[in-house]
Amino acid sequence: MPVSPVEGTSMATKLLLVLSCWAALGSAMPDPNYREYLIKTEKSQQTGGRVLLTNAEEQLSEVLQKMKQEEMESSEFPPAMHFFKAKPLINHSSLFNLLRKMPKGGALHVHDFALVDVEWLVKNVTYRQHCYVCFTDDQSVRFIFSSHQPKPIPHCSEWILLETVRAKIDNTTDLDNGLISNLTLYTDNPEAAYPNQDVVWKRFEETFLAAWGLVTYAPVFKDYFFEGLKRFNADNVMYLELRALLPQTYELNGTINDRFWTLRAYQEVLTQFVAEHSDFFGARVIFTANRGINASQLKEVIEEAVKLQREFPEIMAGFDLVGREDTGRPLWYFKEPLSLPEQLGVSLPYFFHAGETDTQGTDVDQNILDALLFNTSRIGHGFALVRHPTTKALSRKMGVAVEVCPISNQVLKLVSDLRDHPAAVLMSEGHPLVISSDDPAIFGASGLSYDFYEAFVGIAGLTSGAGTLKELAINSIRYSSLSPQQKEEALSIWQKKWDKFVVENLP
Ligand SMILES: *[C@@H]1O[C@H](CO)[C@@H](O)[C@H](O)[C@H]1NC(C)=O
Ligand SMILES: *[C@@H]1O[C@H](CO)[C@@H](O)[C@H](O)[C@H]1NC(C)=O
Ligand SMILES: *[C@@H]1O[C@H](CO)[C@@H](O)[C@H](O)[C@H]1NC(C)=O
Ligand SMILES: *[C@@H]1O[C@H](CO)[C@@H](O)[C@H](O)[C@H]1NC(C)=O
Ligand SMILES: *[C@@H]1O[C@H](CO)[C@@H](O)[C@H](O)[C@H]1NC(C)=O
Ligand SMILES: *[C@@H]1O[C@H](CO)[C@@H](O)[C@H](O)[C@H]1NC(C)=O
Ligand SMILES: *[C@@H]1O[C@H](CO)[C@@H](O)[C@H](O)[C@H]1NC(C)=O
Ligand SMILES: [Zn+2]
């Protein structure tokens, strides 16, 4: 809760205020002490504004602020630019490289098909045996692994074995770059390539379709998750909450594995990863369905989700709906199936994407409110939250954090200059929030650091320092789906990493 000016004022300050108001009587100049007091009050309201810092942290904070100031004064300020153009600049920023080393806690909003750089998909996965490709009517690609010539699919060329294609050409660079560009939105001239939200969302959905046959091949599915965990761990993220479609996967002999296989696969891979990387804390899965389905279809999905939740309580965190909100069905349309778990008296925590829109007053624009009415544990994006004061107050009262994904919102054209991101308002008033990266691989980012950079440098403003970073990292554990006991454990591991980070980066 923000402290009101009176509550937050000590007796001594009050006295000082009274005295200085009196002293200022008759003078036209505003009282500098009063001004100072207001500035301090406001600063204490921002994310991290009340975090008590050690001497070492104070020193680090000064370094951070100096670095930030330098970036802000540069003629090319990365958060003001499109991420695709800013990325090389960010990459060279010493502040970014410091943030990469920072223990960031958890990434609570990332999607199953967007964890690993698409170069790995092309250079590693499409070079495996039995990989076929076809070219769609609208210049995209589809892949499938098969031990024999697969049956053609609508609107796509004959399947051709990539091994055969590559054997026929001396230089595979152009082919591979073409495949890579089908799997990502990353491009040199984003403004020309993606003139509006419709175009960028269509291409965004295409990238998932293109990756589908690669990632859902059972052996690749496991490798992909393992590689994803590696990317986040290397970026000093110790915990992941994965929005996962839990697709059926397929084997080379055509066998289809169900959702239970998929969730078990996540669990097995995770166990192996943690065994090899002892300081990685873990991961949990939020089962997702596309909001394009209808209410009776969702009823079936919810029933399955309840079963999965019962069978895999350790790894399964809950349920969410994904896909473009503006063209999908609003949450309220799904009110009956979504009430099912509560009616049955079973637990299925929700983690709804909501308010990923800039259209005000539509049915979809009520999604954040409806998400809260359905007891959502967090709000994915919440881009529209600041336009709903009652809803915003409710989310604060309920302690429901917003998952802010700056690069995603920029690439998908909700905001162009990240200084204008509405999370700047949320951060200035210390609204509960975490920073996440949504679909880093599709946006040409990786892990979490690029989004941390955009949030810290572009959104949080110059007055935010080490306290802000510390609170953001702690929030990622506090607002996770972990049990209170696990949170305590994760926090103490994080604290050790943080203390080490602070000491190692003092001037
Ligand atoms: C960013 O820097 C890393 C090395 O620190 C390098 O491997 C990578 O290619 C760079 N990427 C860009 C886009 O400059
Ligand atoms: C292959 O083609 C790419 C681009 O067309 C070129 O940059 C590269 O040098 C070529 N590689 C070889 C080995 O010829
Ligand atoms: C997809 O890949 C094909 C083949 O390399 C290429 O011709 C096409 O331009 C690519 N499409 C996109 C959108 O990158
Ligand atoms: C591809 O990735 C797998 C595991 O993810 C790894 O074992 C293998 O060495 C990689 N292959 C190549 C050619 O990079
Ligand atoms: C198909 O392949 C999978 C994975 O290798 C194997 O477990 C399964 O028994 C095979 N099924 C048949 C019918 O051959
Ligand atoms: C929901 O969609 C399914 C599959 O497309 C269809 O069979 C069913 O009739 C639809 N139900 C309603 C109530 O629209
Ligand atoms: C939300 O939580 C409240 C309080 O625990 C409960 O009374 C209500 O039934 C829940 N609503 C739904 C839709 O789950
Ligand atoms: Zn998302």
Coordinates of C-alpha atoms and ligand atoms in Angstrom, one line a residue:
M1 CA 0.0 0.0 0.0
P2 CA 1.3 3.5 -0.8
V3 CA 2.0 5.5 2.3
S4 CA -0.1 8.6 2.5
P5 CA 2.0 11.8 3.0
V6 CA 0.9 12.1 6.6
E7 CA 1.3 8.5 7.7
G8 CA 4.8 8.3 6.2
T9 CA 6.0 11.3 8.0
S10 CA 7.9 11.0 11.2
M11 CA 7.2 13.4 14.1
A12 CA 10.4 15.3 13.4
T13 CA 9.6 15.8 9.8
K14 CA 6.1 17.0 10.6
L15 CA 7.6 19.6 12.9
L16 CA 10.0 20.6 10.3
L17 CA 7.2 20.9 7.8
V18 CA 5.2 23.1 10.1
L19 CA 8.1 25.3 10.9
S20 CA 9.2 25.7 7.3
C21 CA 5.7 26.4 6.1
W22 CA 5.6 29.1 8.6
A23 CA 9.0 30.4 7.6
A24 CA 7.9 30.4 4.0
L25 CA 4.9 32.6 4.7
G26 CA 5.0 35.8 2.8
S27 CA 7.6 34.5 0.4
A28 CA 6.6 33.6 -3.2
M29 CA 9.2 30.9 -3.5
P30 CA 8.0 27.3 -2.9
D31 CA 9.5 25.8 0.2
P32 CA 12.5 23.7 -0.8
N33 CA 12.1 21.4 2.2
Y34 CA 8.5 20.7 1.4
R35 CA 9.5 20.1 -2.2
E36 CA 12.3 17.7 -1.1
Y37 CA 9.8 15.9 1.1
L38 CA 7.4 15.4 -1.8
I39 CA 10.1 14.1 -4.1
K40 CA 11.2 11.6 -1.5
T41 CA 7.6 10.5 -0.9
E42 CA 7.1 9.9 -4.5
K43 CA 10.4 8.0 -4.9
S44 CA 9.5 5.8 -2.0
Q45 CA 6.3 4.7 -3.8
Q46 CA 8.0 3.3 -6.9
T47 CA 8.9 -0.4 -7.4
G48 CA 11.9 -0.9 -5.1
G49 CA 11.5 2.5 -3.4
R50 CA 11.2 1.0 0.1
V51 CA 13.8 -1.7 -0.2
L52 CA 16.5 -1.2 2.4
L53 CA 19.9 -1.3 0.8
T54 CA 23.2 -2.4 2.3
N55 CA 26.2 -0.1 1.9
A56 CA 27.4 -2.3 -0.9
E57 CA 24.0 -2.2 -2.6
E58 CA 24.0 1.6 -2.3
Q59 CA 27.3 1.8 -4.1
L60 CA 26.1 -0.5 -6.8
S61 CA 23.0 1.6 -7.1
E62 CA 25.1 4.7 -7.8
V63 CA 27.1 2.8 -10.5
L64 CA 23.8 1.6 -12.1
Q65 CA 22.3 5.1 -12.1
K66 CA 25.4 6.6 -13.6
M67 CA 25.4 4.0 -16.4
K68 CA 21.7 4.6 -16.9
Q69 CA 22.2 8.3 -17.2
E70 CA 24.9 7.8 -19.8
E71 CA 22.5 5.7 -21.9
M72 CA 19.8 8.2 -21.6
E73 CA 22.0 11.0 -22.8
S74 CA 23.1 9.0 -25.8
S75 CA 21.7 10.2 -29.2
E76 CA 20.5 6.6 -29.9
F77 CA 18.6 5.6 -26.8
P78 CA 17.8 1.9 -27.3
P79 CA 14.4 1.7 -25.4
A80 CA 13.1 4.5 -27.7
M81 CA 13.9 2.3 -30.8
H82 CA 12.4 -0.9 -32.1
F83 CA 14.1 -3.8 -30.4
F84 CA 15.2 -5.3 -33.7
K85 CA 17.3 -2.1 -34.3
A86 CA 18.2 -1.6 -30.7
K87 CA 19.5 -5.1 -30.1
P88 CA 23.1 -4.6 -31.3
L89 CA 23.3 -1.4 -29.3
I90 CA 21.9 -3.1 -26.2
N91 CA 24.3 -6.0 -26.7
H92 CA 27.3 -3.6 -26.4
S93 CA 25.9 -1.7 -23.4
S94 CA 27.8 -2.3 -20.2
L95 CA 24.6 -1.9 -18.2
F96 CA 23.1 -4.8 -20.3
N97 CA 26.1 -6.9 -19.6
L98 CA 25.8 -6.2 -15.9
L99 CA 22.1 -7.2 -16.0
R100 CA 23.0 -10.4 -17.8
K101 CA 25.1 -11.4 -14.8
M102 CA 22.5 -10.3 -12.3
P103 CA 20.6 -13.2 -10.6
K104 CA 17.1 -12.4 -11.9
G105 CA 15.1 -15.0 -10.0
G106 CA 12.3 -16.5 -12.2
A107 CA 10.8 -15.9 -15.6
L108 CA 7.1 -16.3 -15.0
H109 CA 5.7 -15.7 -18.5
V110 CA 7.4 -17.6 -21.3
H111 CA 5.9 -19.9 -23.9
D112 CA 6.8 -23.4 -24.7
F113 CA 7.7 -22.9 -28.4
A114 CA 9.8 -19.8 -28.0
L115 CA 12.5 -20.7 -25.6
V116 CA 15.4 -21.5 -27.9
D117 CA 17.0 -19.3 -30.6
V118 CA 15.6 -20.4 -34.0
E119 CA 19.2 -20.8 -35.3
W120 CA 19.3 -23.9 -33.1
L121 CA 16.1 -25.3 -34.7
V122 CA 17.6 -24.9 -38.2
K123 CA 21.2 -25.7 -37.6
N124 CA 20.7 -28.6 -35.2
V125 CA 17.1 -29.9 -35.7
T126 CA 16.6 -29.7 -39.4
Y127 CA 20.0 -31.3 -40.0
R128 CA 18.8 -34.5 -38.2
Q129 CA 17.8 -37.5 -40.3
H130 CA 14.3 -37.9 -41.8
C131 CA 13.5 -34.2 -41.7
Y132 CA 11.0 -33.2 -44.5
V133 CA 10.0 -29.7 -45.5
C134 CA 7.1 -28.4 -47.6
F135 CA 6.5 -24.8 -48.9
T136 CA 3.1 -23.3 -48.3
D137 CA 1.1 -21.3 -50.8
D138 CA 1.7 -18.2 -48.7
Q139 CA 5.5 -18.5 -48.6
S140 CA 5.9 -20.3 -45.3
V141 CA 7.2 -23.7 -44.5
R142 CA 6.1 -26.8 -42.6
F143 CA 8.3 -29.6 -41.3
I144 CA 7.8 -33.3 -40.4
F145 CA 10.0 -36.2 -39.4
S146 CA 9.1 -39.4 -41.1
S147 CA 10.8 -42.7 -42.0
H148 CA 8.9 -42.7 -45.3
Q149 CA 7.5 -40.2 -47.8
P150 CA 4.8 -38.4 -45.8
K151 CA 1.3 -37.7 -47.3
P152 CA 0.9 -34.2 -48.7
I153 CA -1.0 -31.6 -46.6
P154 CA -3.4 -28.9 -48.0
H155 CA -1.8 -25.7 -49.4
C156 CA 1.7 -27.0 -49.2
S157 CA 4.1 -28.4 -51.8
E158 CA 5.2 -32.1 -51.9
W159 CA 7.3 -33.0 -48.9
I160 CA 11.0 -33.1 -49.7
L161 CA 13.7 -34.5 -47.6
L162 CA 16.0 -31.7 -46.5
E163 CA 19.0 -34.0 -46.6
T164 CA 18.4 -34.5 -50.3
V165 CA 17.9 -30.8 -51.0
R166 CA 21.0 -29.9 -49.2
A167 CA 23.0 -32.5 -51.0
K168 CA 22.1 -31.0 -54.3
I169 CA 23.3 -27.4 -53.5
D170 CA 26.9 -26.4 -52.7
N171 CA 26.0 -23.6 -50.4
T172 CA 23.1 -24.1 -47.9
T173 CA 23.4 -20.6 -46.4
D174 CA 20.5 -19.0 -48.3
L175 CA 18.3 -22.0 -47.7
D176 CA 19.0 -22.0 -44.0
N177 CA 18.6 -18.3 -43.7
G178 CA 15.2 -18.6 -45.4
L179 CA 14.2 -21.3 -42.9
I180 CA 15.4 -19.2 -40.0
S181 CA 13.4 -16.2 -41.2
N182 CA 10.2 -18.3 -41.3
L183 CA 10.7 -19.1 -37.6
T184 CA 11.2 -15.6 -36.2
L185 CA 9.8 -12.1 -36.5
Y186 CA 13.3 -10.7 -36.4
T187 CA 14.1 -8.7 -39.5
D188 CA 16.2 -5.6 -40.5
N189 CA 13.3 -3.4 -41.2
P190 CA 10.4 -4.1 -38.9
E191 CA 8.4 -1.0 -39.6
A192 CA 8.1 -1.9 -43.3
A193 CA 7.6 -5.6 -42.7
Y194 CA 4.9 -5.2 -40.0
P195 CA 2.8 -2.1 -40.8
N196 CA 0.1 -2.9 -38.3
Q197 CA -1.1 -5.4 -35.6
D198 CA -3.0 -7.6 -38.0
V199 CA 0.1 -8.2 -40.2
V200 CA 2.5 -8.8 -37.3
W201 CA 0.0 -11.2 -35.5
K202 CA -0.5 -13.2 -38.7
R203 CA 3.3 -13.6 -39.1
F204 CA 3.6 -14.3 -35.4
E205 CA 1.1 -17.2 -35.6
E206 CA 2.9 -18.4 -38.8
T207 CA 6.1 -18.8 -36.9
F208 CA 4.5 -21.2 -34.4
L209 CA 3.0 -23.2 -37.3
A210 CA 6.4 -23.4 -39.0
A211 CA 8.1 -24.6 -35.8
W212 CA 5.3 -27.1 -34.9
G213 CA 6.5 -30.2 -36.8
L214 CA 10.0 -29.7 -35.5
V215 CA 9.2 -29.2 -31.8
T216 CA 6.5 -31.8 -31.6
Y217 CA 8.7 -34.6 -32.8
A218 CA 9.1 -36.5 -29.6
P219 CA 12.9 -36.7 -29.4
V220 CA 13.2 -33.0 -30.4
F221 CA 10.6 -32.0 -27.9
K222 CA 12.7 -33.2 -25.0
D223 CA 15.9 -31.7 -26.4
Y224 CA 14.1 -28.4 -27.0
F225 CA 13.0 -28.0 -23.4
F226 CA 16.5 -29.0 -22.2
E227 CA 18.1 -26.4 -24.5
G228 CA 15.5 -23.8 -23.3
L229 CA 16.4 -24.4 -19.7
K230 CA 20.1 -24.0 -20.7
R231 CA 19.4 -20.6 -22.2
F232 CA 17.6 -19.3 -19.2
N233 CA 20.1 -20.8 -16.7
A234 CA 22.9 -19.2 -18.7
D235 CA 21.1 -15.9 -18.4
N236 CA 21.0 -16.2 -14.6
V237 CA 17.4 -17.1 -14.4
M238 CA 16.9 -19.9 -11.8
Y239 CA 13.2 -20.7 -12.2
L240 CA 10.7 -20.9 -15.0
E241 CA 6.9 -20.9 -15.3
L242 CA 6.1 -22.2 -18.8
R243 CA 2.9 -21.5 -20.6
A244 CA 2.5 -24.8 -22.4
L245 CA 0.0 -26.1 -25.0
L246 CA 1.0 -29.6 -24.0
P247 CA 0.7 -30.7 -27.6
Q248 CA 0.5 -34.3 -28.7
T249 CA 4.0 -35.4 -29.9
Y250 CA 4.8 -38.0 -32.6
E251 CA 7.4 -40.6 -33.0
L252 CA 9.2 -41.6 -36.3
N253 CA 7.0 -44.7 -36.6
G254 CA 3.9 -42.5 -36.5
T255 CA 3.0 -43.3 -32.9
I256 CA 1.2 -40.3 -31.2
N257 CA 1.9 -39.5 -27.6
D258 CA -0.8 -37.8 -25.5
R259 CA -0.7 -34.9 -23.1
F260 CA 0.2 -37.1 -20.2
W261 CA 3.4 -38.1 -22.1
T262 CA 4.1 -34.4 -22.8
L263 CA 3.8 -33.4 -19.1
R264 CA 5.9 -36.4 -18.0
A265 CA 8.5 -35.5 -20.6
Y266 CA 8.8 -32.0 -19.1
Q267 CA 9.1 -33.5 -15.7
E268 CA 11.9 -36.0 -16.8
V269 CA 13.9 -33.4 -18.7
L270 CA 13.6 -31.0 -15.7
T271 CA 14.8 -33.6 -13.3
Q272 CA 17.8 -34.4 -15.5
F273 CA 18.6 -30.7 -16.0
V274 CA 18.5 -29.9 -12.3
A275 CA 20.7 -32.9 -11.6
E276 CA 23.3 -31.4 -14.0
H277 CA 22.8 -27.8 -12.9
S278 CA 22.4 -27.9 -9.1
D279 CA 21.8 -24.1 -8.7
F280 CA 18.8 -24.2 -11.1
F281 CA 15.7 -24.2 -8.9
G282 CA 13.1 -25.7 -11.2
A283 CA 10.2 -25.1 -13.5
R284 CA 6.4 -25.4 -13.5
V285 CA 3.9 -25.6 -16.3
I286 CA 0.8 -23.6 -16.9
F287 CA -1.4 -25.5 -19.3
T288 CA -2.7 -23.3 -22.1
A289 CA -5.5 -23.5 -24.7
N290 CA -6.2 -21.2 -27.5
R291 CA -9.0 -18.7 -26.9
G292 CA -10.2 -19.4 -30.4
I293 CA -12.1 -22.5 -29.2
N294 CA -15.7 -22.4 -28.2
A295 CA -17.2 -22.9 -24.7
S296 CA -18.1 -26.6 -25.1
Q297 CA -14.6 -27.3 -26.4
L298 CA -13.1 -25.4 -23.4
K299 CA -15.3 -27.5 -21.0
E300 CA -13.5 -30.6 -22.3
V301 CA -10.1 -28.9 -22.0
I302 CA -10.9 -27.8 -18.4
E303 CA -11.9 -31.3 -17.5
E304 CA -8.6 -32.6 -18.8
A305 CA -6.7 -29.8 -17.0
V306 CA -8.3 -30.8 -13.7
K307 CA -7.1 -34.4 -14.3
L308 CA -3.6 -33.2 -15.2
Q309 CA -3.6 -30.9 -12.1
R310 CA -4.5 -33.9 -9.9
E311 CA -2.0 -36.2 -11.5
F312 CA 1.0 -33.8 -11.7
P313 CA 0.6 -31.4 -8.8
E314 CA 4.3 -30.9 -8.6
I315 CA 5.0 -29.6 -12.1
M316 CA 1.6 -28.3 -13.1
A317 CA 0.8 -24.8 -11.8
G318 CA -2.6 -24.2 -13.5
F319 CA -4.3 -23.0 -16.6
D320 CA -4.5 -20.1 -19.1
L321 CA -5.9 -19.1 -22.4
V322 CA -3.6 -17.9 -25.2
G323 CA -3.8 -16.3 -28.6
R324 CA -4.6 -12.8 -29.8
E325 CA -7.1 -11.3 -27.4
D326 CA -8.5 -8.7 -29.8
T327 CA -9.7 -11.4 -32.3
G328 CA -10.4 -14.1 -29.7
R329 CA -13.3 -14.6 -27.4
P330 CA -13.5 -12.5 -24.2
L331 CA -13.0 -14.4 -20.9
W332 CA -16.6 -13.7 -19.9
Y333 CA -17.8 -15.7 -22.9
F334 CA -16.1 -18.7 -21.2
K335 CA -17.7 -18.0 -17.8
E336 CA -19.4 -21.4 -17.5
P337 CA -16.5 -23.8 -18.3
L338 CA -14.2 -21.5 -16.2
S339 CA -16.5 -21.9 -13.2
L340 CA -16.4 -25.7 -13.4
P341 CA -13.4 -26.3 -11.1
E342 CA -14.9 -24.1 -8.4
Q343 CA -18.3 -25.8 -8.7
L344 CA -16.6 -29.2 -8.5
G345 CA -14.6 -28.1 -5.5
V346 CA -11.3 -28.9 -7.1
S347 CA -8.3 -26.7 -7.5
L348 CA -7.2 -25.3 -10.9
P349 CA -5.4 -22.0 -10.4
Y350 CA -5.7 -19.6 -13.3
F351 CA -2.9 -17.4 -14.8
F352 CA -4.8 -15.5 -17.4
H353 CA -3.3 -13.4 -20.2
A354 CA -5.5 -10.3 -20.0
G355 CA -5.5 -6.8 -21.2
E356 CA -3.0 -7.3 -24.1
T357 CA -4.9 -4.8 -26.1
D358 CA -5.0 -1.1 -26.8
T359 CA -8.6 -1.0 -27.8
Q360 CA -10.5 0.6 -24.9
G361 CA -14.1 -0.2 -24.0
T362 CA -14.5 -3.5 -26.0
D363 CA -15.6 -6.8 -24.4
V364 CA -12.0 -7.9 -24.6
D365 CA -11.0 -4.8 -22.7
Q366 CA -12.9 -6.3 -19.7
N367 CA -10.6 -9.3 -19.6
I368 CA -8.5 -8.1 -16.7
L369 CA -11.5 -7.5 -14.5
D370 CA -12.9 -10.9 -15.4
A371 CA -9.6 -12.6 -14.8
L372 CA -9.6 -11.1 -11.3
L373 CA -13.2 -12.2 -10.7
F374 CA -12.0 -15.8 -11.6
N375 CA -9.3 -15.4 -9.0
T376 CA -6.4 -15.3 -11.4
S377 CA -3.0 -15.8 -9.7
R378 CA -1.3 -13.3 -12.0
I379 CA -2.2 -11.1 -15.0
G380 CA -0.4 -11.8 -18.3
H381 CA 0.6 -8.4 -19.8
G382 CA -2.1 -6.3 -18.3
F383 CA -1.2 -3.6 -20.8
A384 CA -4.7 -2.1 -20.5
L385 CA -4.7 -2.1 -16.7
V386 CA -3.9 1.6 -16.1
R387 CA -7.1 2.5 -18.0
H388 CA -9.2 0.7 -15.4
P389 CA -8.8 2.3 -12.0
T390 CA -11.2 0.0 -10.2
T391 CA -9.7 -3.1 -11.7
K392 CA -6.2 -1.8 -10.9
A393 CA -7.1 -1.2 -7.3
L394 CA -8.6 -4.6 -7.1
S395 CA -5.5 -6.3 -8.5
R396 CA -3.4 -4.4 -5.9
K397 CA -5.8 -5.4 -3.1
M398 CA -5.8 -9.0 -4.2
G399 CA -2.0 -9.0 -4.5
V400 CA -2.2 -10.2 -8.1
A401 CA 1.0 -9.3 -10.0
V402 CA 1.1 -8.1 -13.6
E403 CA 3.6 -9.9 -15.9
V404 CA 5.2 -7.1 -17.9
C405 CA 6.8 -8.2 -21.2
P406 CA 8.2 -5.0 -22.8
I407 CA 9.7 -6.4 -25.9
S408 CA 6.7 -8.5 -26.8
N409 CA 4.4 -5.5 -26.4
Q410 CA 6.7 -3.4 -28.7
V411 CA 7.2 -6.0 -31.4
L412 CA 3.4 -6.8 -31.4
K413 CA 2.8 -3.1 -31.8
L414 CA 1.0 -2.0 -28.6
V415 CA 3.7 0.7 -28.0
S416 CA 6.7 1.9 -30.0
D417 CA 8.8 3.9 -27.7
L418 CA 9.2 1.9 -24.5
R419 CA 9.3 5.0 -22.4
D420 CA 5.6 5.3 -23.2
H421 CA 4.9 1.8 -21.8
P422 CA 2.0 1.9 -19.3
A423 CA 4.1 -0.2 -16.9
A424 CA 5.9 3.1 -16.2
V425 CA 2.8 4.2 -14.3
L426 CA 2.6 0.8 -12.5
M427 CA 6.2 1.0 -11.5
S428 CA 6.0 4.6 -10.3
E429 CA 3.3 3.5 -7.8
G430 CA 4.8 0.2 -6.9
H431 CA 2.1 -2.0 -8.3
P432 CA 2.9 -5.7 -7.9
L433 CA 4.6 -6.8 -11.1
V434 CA 7.3 -9.0 -12.6
I435 CA 9.3 -8.7 -15.8
S436 CA 9.2 -11.5 -18.3
S437 CA 10.1 -12.2 -21.9
D438 CA 7.0 -14.0 -23.4
D439 CA 8.5 -15.4 -26.7
P440 CA 12.1 -14.4 -26.7
A441 CA 13.2 -16.7 -29.5
I442 CA 10.5 -15.2 -31.9
F443 CA 11.6 -11.7 -31.0
G444 CA 15.3 -12.3 -31.5
A445 CA 15.9 -12.0 -27.8
S446 CA 17.0 -14.7 -25.4
G447 CA 16.4 -15.5 -21.7
L448 CA 15.3 -12.5 -19.7
S449 CA 18.0 -9.9 -19.7
Y450 CA 16.9 -8.0 -22.8
D451 CA 13.5 -7.4 -21.2
F452 CA 15.1 -6.5 -17.9
Y453 CA 17.2 -4.0 -19.7
E454 CA 14.1 -2.4 -21.4
A455 CA 12.2 -2.3 -18.1
F456 CA 15.1 -0.9 -16.0
V457 CA 16.4 1.6 -18.5
G458 CA 13.4 2.4 -20.6
I459 CA 10.4 2.1 -18.3
A460 CA 11.6 2.5 -14.7
G461 CA 13.2 5.9 -15.0
L462 CA 16.4 7.4 -13.7
T463 CA 15.5 7.4 -10.0
S464 CA 15.3 3.6 -9.9
G465 CA 18.4 1.7 -9.0
A466 CA 19.5 -1.4 -7.2
G467 CA 16.3 -1.4 -5.1
T468 CA 14.2 -1.7 -8.1
L469 CA 16.2 -4.6 -9.5
K470 CA 16.2 -6.3 -6.2
E471 CA 12.4 -6.0 -5.8
L472 CA 11.8 -7.2 -9.3
A473 CA 13.9 -10.3 -8.7
I474 CA 12.2 -11.0 -5.4
N475 CA 8.8 -10.4 -6.9
S476 CA 9.5 -13.2 -9.4
I477 CA 9.7 -15.6 -6.5
R478 CA 7.0 -14.0 -4.3
Y479 CA 4.4 -14.0 -7.1
S480 CA 5.3 -17.4 -8.4
S481 CA 3.2 -20.5 -8.0
L482 CA 5.6 -22.1 -5.6
S483 CA 4.5 -23.2 -2.2
P484 CA 5.4 -20.9 0.7
Q485 CA 8.2 -23.3 1.8
Q486 CA 9.6 -23.5 -1.8
K487 CA 9.5 -19.7 -2.0
E488 CA 11.6 -19.4 1.1
E489 CA 14.1 -21.9 -0.2
A490 CA 14.3 -20.2 -3.6
L491 CA 14.6 -16.8 -1.9
S492 CA 17.5 -17.9 0.2
I493 CA 19.3 -19.4 -2.8
W494 CA 18.6 -16.2 -4.7
Q495 CA 19.9 -14.0 -1.9
K496 CA 23.3 -15.8 -1.9
K497 CA 23.6 -15.3 -5.6
W498 CA 22.6 -11.6 -5.3
D499 CA 25.1 -10.9 -2.5
K500 CA 27.8 -12.4 -4.6
F501 CA 26.7 -10.4 -7.6
V502 CA 26.7 -7.1 -5.6
V503 CA 30.2 -7.7 -4.2
E504 CA 31.6 -8.7 -7.6
N505 CA 30.3 -5.6 -9.3
L506 CA 31.4 -2.9 -7.0
P507 CA 33.6 -0.2 -8.5
Ligands
LIG1 C1 26.0 -9.9 -28.8 O1 27.2 -10.2 -28.1 C2 27.5 -11.5 -28.1 C3 28.8 -11.7 -27.3 O2 28.8 -11.0 -26.1 C4 27.7 -12.1 -29.5 O3 27.9 -13.5 -29.4 C5 26.4 -11.8 -30.3 O4 26.6 -12.2 -31.6 C6 26.0 -10.4 -30.2 N1 24.8 -10.2 -30.9 C7 24.5 -9.1 -31.6 C8 23.1 -9.0 -32.2 O5 25.2 -8.1 -31.7
LIG2 C1 27.5 -19.2 -49.1 O1 26.6 -18.1 -49.5 C2 26.6 -17.0 -48.6 C3 25.5 -16.0 -48.9 O2 25.0 -16.3 -50.2 C4 28.0 -16.4 -48.6 O3 28.1 -15.3 -47.7 C5 29.1 -17.5 -48.2 O4 30.4 -16.9 -48.3 C6 28.9 -18.7 -49.1 N1 29.8 -19.8 -48.5 C7 30.7 -20.5 -49.2 C8 31.4 -21.5 -48.4 O5 30.8 -20.3 -50.4
LIG3 C1 10.4 -19.2 -45.8 O1 11.4 -20.0 -46.4 C2 11.4 -20.0 -47.8 C3 12.4 -21.0 -48.2 O2 13.7 -20.8 -47.7 C4 11.6 -18.7 -48.3 O3 11.5 -18.7 -49.7 C5 10.6 -17.7 -47.7 O4 10.9 -16.4 -48.2 C6 10.6 -17.7 -46.2 N1 9.5 -16.9 -45.8 C7 9.6 -16.0 -44.8 C8 8.4 -15.3 -44.4 O5 10.7 -15.8 -44.2
LIG4 C1 22.0 -31.0 -31.4 O1 21.5 -30.9 -30.1 C2 21.7 -32.1 -29.3 C3 21.0 -31.9 -28.0 O2 20.2 -30.9 -27.8 C4 23.2 -32.3 -29.1 O3 23.4 -33.5 -28.3 C5 23.8 -32.4 -30.4 O4 25.2 -32.5 -30.2 C6 23.5 -31.2 -31.3 N1 24.0 -31.5 -32.6 C7 24.7 -30.6 -33.3 C8 25.2 -31.1 -34.7 O5 24.9 -29.5 -33.0
LIG5 C1 7.3 -46.4 -32.1 O1 8.5 -45.7 -31.6 C2 8.5 -45.5 -30.2 C3 9.7 -44.7 -29.9 O2 10.8 -45.2 -30.4 C4 8.4 -46.8 -29.5 O3 8.4 -46.6 -28.1 C5 7.1 -47.6 -29.9 O4 7.1 -48.8 -29.3 C6 7.1 -47.7 -31.4 N1 5.8 -48.3 -31.8 C7 5.6 -49.2 -32.7 C8 4.2 -49.6 -33.0 O5 6.6 -49.6 -33.3
LIG6 C1 -17.8 -25.9 -30.9 O1 -16.9 -26.3 -31.8 C2 -17.0 -27.6 -32.2 C3 -15.8 -28.0 -33.1 O2 -15.6 -27.0 -34.1 C4 -18.3 -27.9 -32.9 O3 -18.5 -29.2 -33.2 C5 -19.4 -27.5 -31.9 O4 -20.7 -27.6 -32.5 C6 -19.3 -26.1 -31.4 N1 -20.2 -25.9 -30.3 C7 -20.9 -24.7 -30.2 C8 -21.8 -24.7 -29.0 O5 -20.7 -23.8 -30.9
LIG7 C1 -12.7 -16.7 -5.9 O1 -12.2 -16.8 -4.6 C2 -13.3 -16.4 -3.6 C3 -12.6 -16.3 -2.3 O2 -11.8 -17.3 -2.0 C4 -14.4 -17.4 -3.7 O3 -15.4 -17.0 -2.8 C5 -15.0 -17.4 -5.1 O4 -15.9 -18.4 -5.3 C6 -13.9 -17.7 -6.1 N1 -14.4 -17.5 -7.5 C7 -14.1 -18.4 -8.5 C8 -14.9 -18.1 -9.7 O5 -13.3 -19.3 -8.4
ZN8 ZN 2.2 -14.7 -23.5

